[in-house]
XYZ file of C-alpha atoms in Angstrom:
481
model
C -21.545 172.623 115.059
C -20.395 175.690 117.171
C -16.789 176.450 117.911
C -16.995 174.920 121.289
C -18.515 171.452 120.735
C -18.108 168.693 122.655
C -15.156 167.954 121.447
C -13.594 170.928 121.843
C -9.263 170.646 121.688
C -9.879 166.536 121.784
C -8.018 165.923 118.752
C -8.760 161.950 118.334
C -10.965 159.276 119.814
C -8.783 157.955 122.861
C -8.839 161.472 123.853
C -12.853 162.425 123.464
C -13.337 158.816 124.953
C -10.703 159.593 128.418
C -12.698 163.255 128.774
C -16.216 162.094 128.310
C -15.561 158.925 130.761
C -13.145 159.993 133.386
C -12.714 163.930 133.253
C -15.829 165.542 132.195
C -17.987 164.882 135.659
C -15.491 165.719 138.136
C -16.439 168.098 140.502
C -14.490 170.869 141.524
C -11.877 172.191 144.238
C -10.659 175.939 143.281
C -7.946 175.967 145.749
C -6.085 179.420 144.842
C -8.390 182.232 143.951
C -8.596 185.969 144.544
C -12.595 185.830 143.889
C -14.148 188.586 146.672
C -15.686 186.695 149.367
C -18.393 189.485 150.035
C -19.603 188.750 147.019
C -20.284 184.802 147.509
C -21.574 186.058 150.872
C -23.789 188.547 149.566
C -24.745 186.552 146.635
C -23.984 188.855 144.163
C -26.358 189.490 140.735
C -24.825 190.784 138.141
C -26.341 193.104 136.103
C -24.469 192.628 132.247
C -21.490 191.415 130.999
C -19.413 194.223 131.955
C -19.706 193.204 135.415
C -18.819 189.851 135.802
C -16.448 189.634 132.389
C -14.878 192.774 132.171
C -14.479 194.422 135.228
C -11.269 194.579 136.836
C -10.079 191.818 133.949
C -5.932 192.367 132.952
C -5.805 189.637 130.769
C -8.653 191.165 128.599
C -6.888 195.000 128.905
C -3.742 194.010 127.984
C -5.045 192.078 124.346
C -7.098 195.745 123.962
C -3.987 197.883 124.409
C -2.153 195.947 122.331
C -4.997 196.550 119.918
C -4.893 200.141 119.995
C -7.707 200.613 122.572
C -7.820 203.934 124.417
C -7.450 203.511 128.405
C -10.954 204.890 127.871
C -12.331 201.327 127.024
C -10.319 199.831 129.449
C -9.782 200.965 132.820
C -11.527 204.692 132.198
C -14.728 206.199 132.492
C -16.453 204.861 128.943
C -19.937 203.438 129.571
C -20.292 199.743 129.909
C -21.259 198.784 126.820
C -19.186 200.802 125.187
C -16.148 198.896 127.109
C -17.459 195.633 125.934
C -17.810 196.347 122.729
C -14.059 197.546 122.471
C -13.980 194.050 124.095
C -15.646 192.234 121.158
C -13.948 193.902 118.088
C -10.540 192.532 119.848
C -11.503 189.562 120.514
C -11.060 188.554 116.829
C -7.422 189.397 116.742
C -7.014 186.832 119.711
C -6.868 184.262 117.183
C -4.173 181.671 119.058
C -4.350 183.526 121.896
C -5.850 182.016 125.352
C -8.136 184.495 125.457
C -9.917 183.400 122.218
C -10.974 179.844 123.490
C -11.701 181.429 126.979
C -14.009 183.731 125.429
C -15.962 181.863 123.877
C -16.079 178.894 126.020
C -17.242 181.357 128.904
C -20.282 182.271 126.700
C -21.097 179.018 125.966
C -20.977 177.612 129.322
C -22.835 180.436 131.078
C -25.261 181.512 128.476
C -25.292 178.815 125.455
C -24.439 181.136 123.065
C -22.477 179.511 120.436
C -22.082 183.137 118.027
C -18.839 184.271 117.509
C -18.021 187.532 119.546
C -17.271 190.071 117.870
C -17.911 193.759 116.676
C -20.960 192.932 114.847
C -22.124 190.608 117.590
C -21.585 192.685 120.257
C -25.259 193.994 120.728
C -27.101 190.806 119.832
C -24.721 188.834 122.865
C -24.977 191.612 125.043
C -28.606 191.791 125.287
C -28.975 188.032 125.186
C -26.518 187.330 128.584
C -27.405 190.644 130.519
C -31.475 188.878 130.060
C -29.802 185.962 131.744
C -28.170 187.643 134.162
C -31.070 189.501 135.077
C -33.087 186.576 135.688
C -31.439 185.482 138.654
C -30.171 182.326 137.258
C -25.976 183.409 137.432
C -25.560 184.999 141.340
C -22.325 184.068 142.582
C -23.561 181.256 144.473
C -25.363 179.830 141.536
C -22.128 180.089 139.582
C -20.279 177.848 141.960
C -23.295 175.379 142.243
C -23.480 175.296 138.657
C -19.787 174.306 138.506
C -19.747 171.755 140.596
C -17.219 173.745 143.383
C -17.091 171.773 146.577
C -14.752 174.226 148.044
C -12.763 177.152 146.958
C -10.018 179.241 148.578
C -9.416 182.868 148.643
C -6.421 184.718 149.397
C -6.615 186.830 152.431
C -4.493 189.317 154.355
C -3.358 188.135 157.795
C -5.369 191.221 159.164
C -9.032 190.130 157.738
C -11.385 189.924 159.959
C -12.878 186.613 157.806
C -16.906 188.496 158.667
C -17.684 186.789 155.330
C -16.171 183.396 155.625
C -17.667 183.518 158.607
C -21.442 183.952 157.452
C -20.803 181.268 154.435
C -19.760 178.820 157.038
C -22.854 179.165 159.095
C -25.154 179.187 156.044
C -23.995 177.582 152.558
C -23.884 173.977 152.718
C -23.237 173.207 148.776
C -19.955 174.535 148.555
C -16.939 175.373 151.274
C -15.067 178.945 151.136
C -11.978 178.510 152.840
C -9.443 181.478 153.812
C -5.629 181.619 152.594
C -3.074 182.978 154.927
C -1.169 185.223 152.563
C 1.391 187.610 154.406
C 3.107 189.443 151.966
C 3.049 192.945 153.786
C 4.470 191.388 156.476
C 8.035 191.367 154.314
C 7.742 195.540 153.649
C 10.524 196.732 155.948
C 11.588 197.998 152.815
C 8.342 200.713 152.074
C 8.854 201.740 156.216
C 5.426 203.993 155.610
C 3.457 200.773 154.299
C 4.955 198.438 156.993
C 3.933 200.613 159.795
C 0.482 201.157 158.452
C 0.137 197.398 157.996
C 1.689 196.397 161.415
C -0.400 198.429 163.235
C -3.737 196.547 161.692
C -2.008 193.464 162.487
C -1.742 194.549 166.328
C -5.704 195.810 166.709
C -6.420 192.479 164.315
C -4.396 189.961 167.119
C -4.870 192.425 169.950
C -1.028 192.869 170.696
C 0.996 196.207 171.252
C 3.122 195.360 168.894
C 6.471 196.653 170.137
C 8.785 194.194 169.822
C 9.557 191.754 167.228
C 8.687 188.928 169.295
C 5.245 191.188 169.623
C 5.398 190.719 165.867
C 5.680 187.248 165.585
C 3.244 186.813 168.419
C 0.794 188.549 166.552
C 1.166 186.743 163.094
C 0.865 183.363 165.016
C -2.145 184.316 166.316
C -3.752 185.727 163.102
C -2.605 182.234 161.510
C -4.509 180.238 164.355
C -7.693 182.238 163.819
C -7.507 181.244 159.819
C -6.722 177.706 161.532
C -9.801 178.162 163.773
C -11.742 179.502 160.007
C -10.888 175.919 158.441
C -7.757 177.417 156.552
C -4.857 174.921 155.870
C -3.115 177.158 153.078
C -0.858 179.486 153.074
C 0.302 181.763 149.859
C 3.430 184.128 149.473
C 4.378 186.125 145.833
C 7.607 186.446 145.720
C 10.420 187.610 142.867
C 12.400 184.456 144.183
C 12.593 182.681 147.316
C 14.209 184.365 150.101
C 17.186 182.460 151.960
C 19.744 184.489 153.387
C 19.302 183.756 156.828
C 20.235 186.321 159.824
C 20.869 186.406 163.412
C 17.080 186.967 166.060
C 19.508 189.896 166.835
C 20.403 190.913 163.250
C 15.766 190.913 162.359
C 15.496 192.289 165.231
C 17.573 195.494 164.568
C 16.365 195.521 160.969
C 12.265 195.312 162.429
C 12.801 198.441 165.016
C 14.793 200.405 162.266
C 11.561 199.930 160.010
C 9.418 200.988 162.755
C 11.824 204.266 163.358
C 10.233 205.126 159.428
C 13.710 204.131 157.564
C 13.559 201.960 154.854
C 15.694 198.634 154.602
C 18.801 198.619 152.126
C 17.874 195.545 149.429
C 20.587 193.154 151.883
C 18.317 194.151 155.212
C 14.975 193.335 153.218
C 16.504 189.881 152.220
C 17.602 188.897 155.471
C 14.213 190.147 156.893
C 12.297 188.352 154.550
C 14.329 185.467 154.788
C 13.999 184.919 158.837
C 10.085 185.790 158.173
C 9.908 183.214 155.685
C 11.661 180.548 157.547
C 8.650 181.347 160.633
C 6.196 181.391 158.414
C 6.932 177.633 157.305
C 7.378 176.891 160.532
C 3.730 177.940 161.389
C 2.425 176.155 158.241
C 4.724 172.994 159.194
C 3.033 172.957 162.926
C -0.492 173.342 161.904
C -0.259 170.649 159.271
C -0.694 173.120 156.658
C 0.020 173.634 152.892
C 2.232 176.647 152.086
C 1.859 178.026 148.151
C 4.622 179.799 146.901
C 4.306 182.272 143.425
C 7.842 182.715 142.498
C 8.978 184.669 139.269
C 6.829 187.483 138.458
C 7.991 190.646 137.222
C 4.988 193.427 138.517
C 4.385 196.865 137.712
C 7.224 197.274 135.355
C 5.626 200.506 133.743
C 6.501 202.526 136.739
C 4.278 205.317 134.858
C 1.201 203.151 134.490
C 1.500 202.131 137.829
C 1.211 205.650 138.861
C -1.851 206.170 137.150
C -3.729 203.213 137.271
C -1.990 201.460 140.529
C -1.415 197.364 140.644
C -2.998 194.624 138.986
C -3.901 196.598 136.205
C -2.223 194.552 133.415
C 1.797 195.830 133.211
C 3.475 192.615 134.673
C 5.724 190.019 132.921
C 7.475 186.982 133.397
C 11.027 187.457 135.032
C 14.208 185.718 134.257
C 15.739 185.424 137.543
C 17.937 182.945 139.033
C 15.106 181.133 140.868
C 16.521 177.433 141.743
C 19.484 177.797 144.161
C 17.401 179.946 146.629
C 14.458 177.441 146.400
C 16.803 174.386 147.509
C 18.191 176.338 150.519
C 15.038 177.440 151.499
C 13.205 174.143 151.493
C 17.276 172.862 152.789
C 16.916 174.993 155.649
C 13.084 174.132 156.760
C 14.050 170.680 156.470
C 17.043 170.766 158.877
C 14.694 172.229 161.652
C 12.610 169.322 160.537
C 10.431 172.224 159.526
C 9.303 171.560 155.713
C 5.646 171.851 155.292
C 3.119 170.239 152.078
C 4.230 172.892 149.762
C 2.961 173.537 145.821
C 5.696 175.687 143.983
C 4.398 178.188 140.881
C 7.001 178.775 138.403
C 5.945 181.218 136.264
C 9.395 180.944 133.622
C 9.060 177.689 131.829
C 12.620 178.234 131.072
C 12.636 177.031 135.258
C 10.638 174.613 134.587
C 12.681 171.613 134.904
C 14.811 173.345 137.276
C 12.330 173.378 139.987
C 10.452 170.425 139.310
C 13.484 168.667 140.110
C 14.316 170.561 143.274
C 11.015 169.841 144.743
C 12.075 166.566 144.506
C 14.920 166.589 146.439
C 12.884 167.390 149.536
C 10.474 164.387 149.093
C 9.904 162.542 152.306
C 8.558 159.425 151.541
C 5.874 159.478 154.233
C 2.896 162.152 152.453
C 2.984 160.853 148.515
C 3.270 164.123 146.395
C 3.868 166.296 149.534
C 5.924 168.527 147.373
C 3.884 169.383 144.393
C 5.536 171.311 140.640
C 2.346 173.767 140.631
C -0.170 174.008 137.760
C 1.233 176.911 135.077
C -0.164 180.173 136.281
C -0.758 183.633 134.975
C 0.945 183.713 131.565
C 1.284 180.016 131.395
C -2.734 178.569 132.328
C -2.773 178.239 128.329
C -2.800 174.811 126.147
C 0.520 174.924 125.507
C 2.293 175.547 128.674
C -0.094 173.485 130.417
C 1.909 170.747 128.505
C 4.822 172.083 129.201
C 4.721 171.608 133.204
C 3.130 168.763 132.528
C 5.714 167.268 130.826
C 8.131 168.428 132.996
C 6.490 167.136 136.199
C 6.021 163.725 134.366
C 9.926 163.261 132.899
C 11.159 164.454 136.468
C 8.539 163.418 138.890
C 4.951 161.564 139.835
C 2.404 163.105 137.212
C -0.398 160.690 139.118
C 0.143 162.482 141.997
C -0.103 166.264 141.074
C -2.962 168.007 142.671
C -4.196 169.569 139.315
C -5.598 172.706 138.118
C -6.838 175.980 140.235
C -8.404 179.154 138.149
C -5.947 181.923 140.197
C -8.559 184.335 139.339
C -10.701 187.439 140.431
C -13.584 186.528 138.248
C -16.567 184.412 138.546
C -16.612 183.514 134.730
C -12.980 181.595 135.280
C -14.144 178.559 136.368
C -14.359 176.743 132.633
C -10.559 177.266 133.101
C -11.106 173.419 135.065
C -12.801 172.394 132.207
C -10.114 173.787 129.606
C -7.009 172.100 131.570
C -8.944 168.638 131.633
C -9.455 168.962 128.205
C -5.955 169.980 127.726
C -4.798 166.699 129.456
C -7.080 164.053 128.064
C -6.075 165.341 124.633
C -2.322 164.712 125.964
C -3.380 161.469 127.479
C -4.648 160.403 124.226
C -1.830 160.681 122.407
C 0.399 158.782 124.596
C -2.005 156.167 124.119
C -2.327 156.546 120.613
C 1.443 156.789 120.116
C 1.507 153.342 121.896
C 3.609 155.238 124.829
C 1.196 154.331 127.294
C -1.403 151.490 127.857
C -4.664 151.352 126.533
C -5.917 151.091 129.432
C -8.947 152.590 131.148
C -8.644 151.027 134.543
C -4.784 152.562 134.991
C -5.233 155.507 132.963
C -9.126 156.218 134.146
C -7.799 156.802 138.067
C -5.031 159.048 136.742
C -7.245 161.660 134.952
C -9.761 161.697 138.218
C -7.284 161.847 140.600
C -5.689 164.649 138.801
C -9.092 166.112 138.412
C -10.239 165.958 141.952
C -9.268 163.163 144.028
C -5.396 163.800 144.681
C -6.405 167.738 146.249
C -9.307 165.949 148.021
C -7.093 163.848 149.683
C -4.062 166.546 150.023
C -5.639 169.350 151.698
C -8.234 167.404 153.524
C -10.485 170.119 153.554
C -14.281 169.246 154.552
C -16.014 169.793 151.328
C -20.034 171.403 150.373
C -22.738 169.060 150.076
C -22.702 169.481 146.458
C -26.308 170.346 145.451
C -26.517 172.090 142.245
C -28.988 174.871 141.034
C -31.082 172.198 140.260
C -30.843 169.973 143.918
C -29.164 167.128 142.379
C -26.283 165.741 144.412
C -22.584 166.079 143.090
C -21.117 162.366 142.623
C -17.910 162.389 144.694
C -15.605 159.350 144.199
């Protein structure tokens, strides 16, 4: 028996039984991803593991620095294979890291191969899944049919002209790619060179002279009702913490034409900006009837000398410890006075916060959408086993586990999606031993709903997005309950 069986982190019976019966066959909705959608649209082949596993991968660069890797191997100019085979001689000192049962659990589920990777297996698995690869059988649409996706988000800029939403609309039927309405330059009065650069592609994108900051708002409103028009009902924002010191139209107003004189915002102007831009934005979401996401507590780029080299994204970001909680509540306060507050999913990325914000959220339920505010799934440094049951826990002491909308793979890779797969085994194994521990009911016709509805059926029914036909590679229909 390989390392990944099927019984793979299901520590007893009740727990293999819940993930064979109820988990196991669900299909899939990737709501948050940063996957490239000219690459669905263009149907991608990739040519050897390089390409689809390594390239443009943090997680894995970080585990190789910290192994003494050159930059070389990493993000430099070494050949391919000679990347992944830095790769596979770290990949044994990931022993209780993540990345060791993502690894491996990627291999199995996209090319059956049950080896161990490592340095001396390097070659033989590199020749094994670049012959798959090359045989057509792992495009990017074949991924996603293969995985049962129904529909996936991306995250796009408010300036994207959606070409390639556009074309999967008119001619993929298995699976839905939706666009996410994530605005982030729109708070850079702060970096006046940026903002300008960025508000001027919002003008051409909305076609208005943007001259004004009503001209500015006008134009975002109009870039959100042509993601409306594109089937998008999320929004996304990363932020260090939410944003809720509220100005004056007058006070924005002199801190937007200052930025578009070319001087920055002092830190107070940027919060008050960002604050009245964030308070709009809900209102947008809250009028269209959409979903807003919100990534609070990341610490980026915090090796300013790294970042000069090598830019963003590239694998020097932590969690941050900042005071996260009393911003939230007068955010959401605030949006709910102007009767405002739209479906929103929060992303804590301390678990220190964990119960903090869990139970904020639920001061703002309204007792009309059931889980309309939603304790997000752990992301980034916490999509592992054990901080999965940390939220989980959280959300469950503090709020409605049965309605939480369940796991997304936040990722820029088309080899994340046994990520699903990991976080239902993650929470049948938890299930289990409740049920063994005599803390919940043995019983399949409470519990059994649960585990599906947390698999699929509660984002189904939240986001209301029309989902792909479900026809995988080989034309059999995806069971949808």
């Amino acid at each position: 028996m390989g390392f990944v069986h099927d019984d793979f982190l299901l520590s007893a019976k009740t727990a293999r039984r819940l993930y064979h019966d109820f988990a196991e066959h669900e299909p899939v909705l990737d709501y948050h991803t940063h996957l490239p959608t000219a690459e669905i649209a263009g149907d991608r082949q990739f040519h050897n593991l390089f390409e689809i596993w390594l390239e443009g991968d943090h997680y894995k660069w970080r585990a190789m620095r910290a192994n003494g890797v050159d930059e070389r191997f990493c993000t430099g100019d070494a050949a391919p294979f000679e990347k992944f085979q830095a790769w596979a001689k770290t990949v044994p000192h990931t022993l209780r890291n993540p990345l060791y049962h993502w690894a491996h659990l990627e291999l199995k589920r996209y090319f059956g191969i049950d080896e161990l990777l490592d340095g001396n297996s390097a070659r033989s698995i590199w020749d094994r899944a670049n012959a798959i690869l090359n045989s057509g059988d792992l495009t990017a649409r074949r991924i996603l049919r293969r995985f049962r996706v129904l529909a996936l988000c991306t995250t796009d800029d408010p300036c994207d002209d959606l070409t390639h939403h556009k074309a999967l609309a008119a001619n993929e039927k298995a699976f839905r790619v939706y666009p996410a309405f994530r605005p982030d330059n729109a708070l850079r009065v702060d970096a006046p060179q940026q903002f300008n650069a960025w508000t001027d592609r919002l003008g051409k994108a909305s076609n208005v002279h943007i001259s004004s900051l009503k001209d500015f708002l006008q134009a975002l409103d109009r870039r959100h009702e042509f993601f409306h028009s594109m089937g998008g009902r999320l929004s996304d924002h990363g932020l260090n913490v939410c944003f809720s010191d509220f100005p004056s139209e007058q006070t924005t107003t002199a801190i937007f034409e200052k930025a578009r004189n070319g001087r920055a915002a002092s830190a107070e102007e940027h919060r008050k900006f960002a604050s009245y831009l964030m308070l709009f934005f809900g209102q947008l979401d809250a009028r269209r009837g959409w979903t807003k996401q919100l990534h609070l507590g990341a610490l980026r780029d915090a090796n300013t000398r790294r970042m000069r080299e090598l830019g963003p994204d590239t694998g020097f970001d932590s969690i941050a410890d900042w005071d996260q909680v009393g911003s939230l509540c007068a955010y959401l306060d605030k949006l709910d006075q102007e009767q405002s507050l739209p479906k929103m999913i929060v992303y804590n990325l301390n678990p220190a916060d964990n119960y903090a914000v869990a139970t904020a959220l639920g001061n703002f339920q309204d007792g009309q959408i059931a889980g309309k505010m939603q304790f997000g799934s752990g992301w980034w440094f916490l999509d592992q086993k054990e901080a999965i049951e940390w939220q989980v826990n959280a959300l469950s002491n503090v709020g409605l586990f049965s309605r939480f909308v369940g796991m997304l793979t936040d990722s820029r890779s088309f080899m994340s999606f046994p990520r699903h797969e990991y976080f239902r085994r993650v929470i049948c194994n938890l299930l289990g031993r409740d049920i063994d521990n005599g803390e919940i009911p043995n019983d399949d016709s409470l519990v059994g709903p649960l585990i599906r509805n947390i698999c699929f059926g509660n984002v189904r029914d939240y986001l209301g997005l029309e989902l792909g036909s479900g026809a995988d590679v080989r034309g059999e229909q995806v069971k949808v309950r």
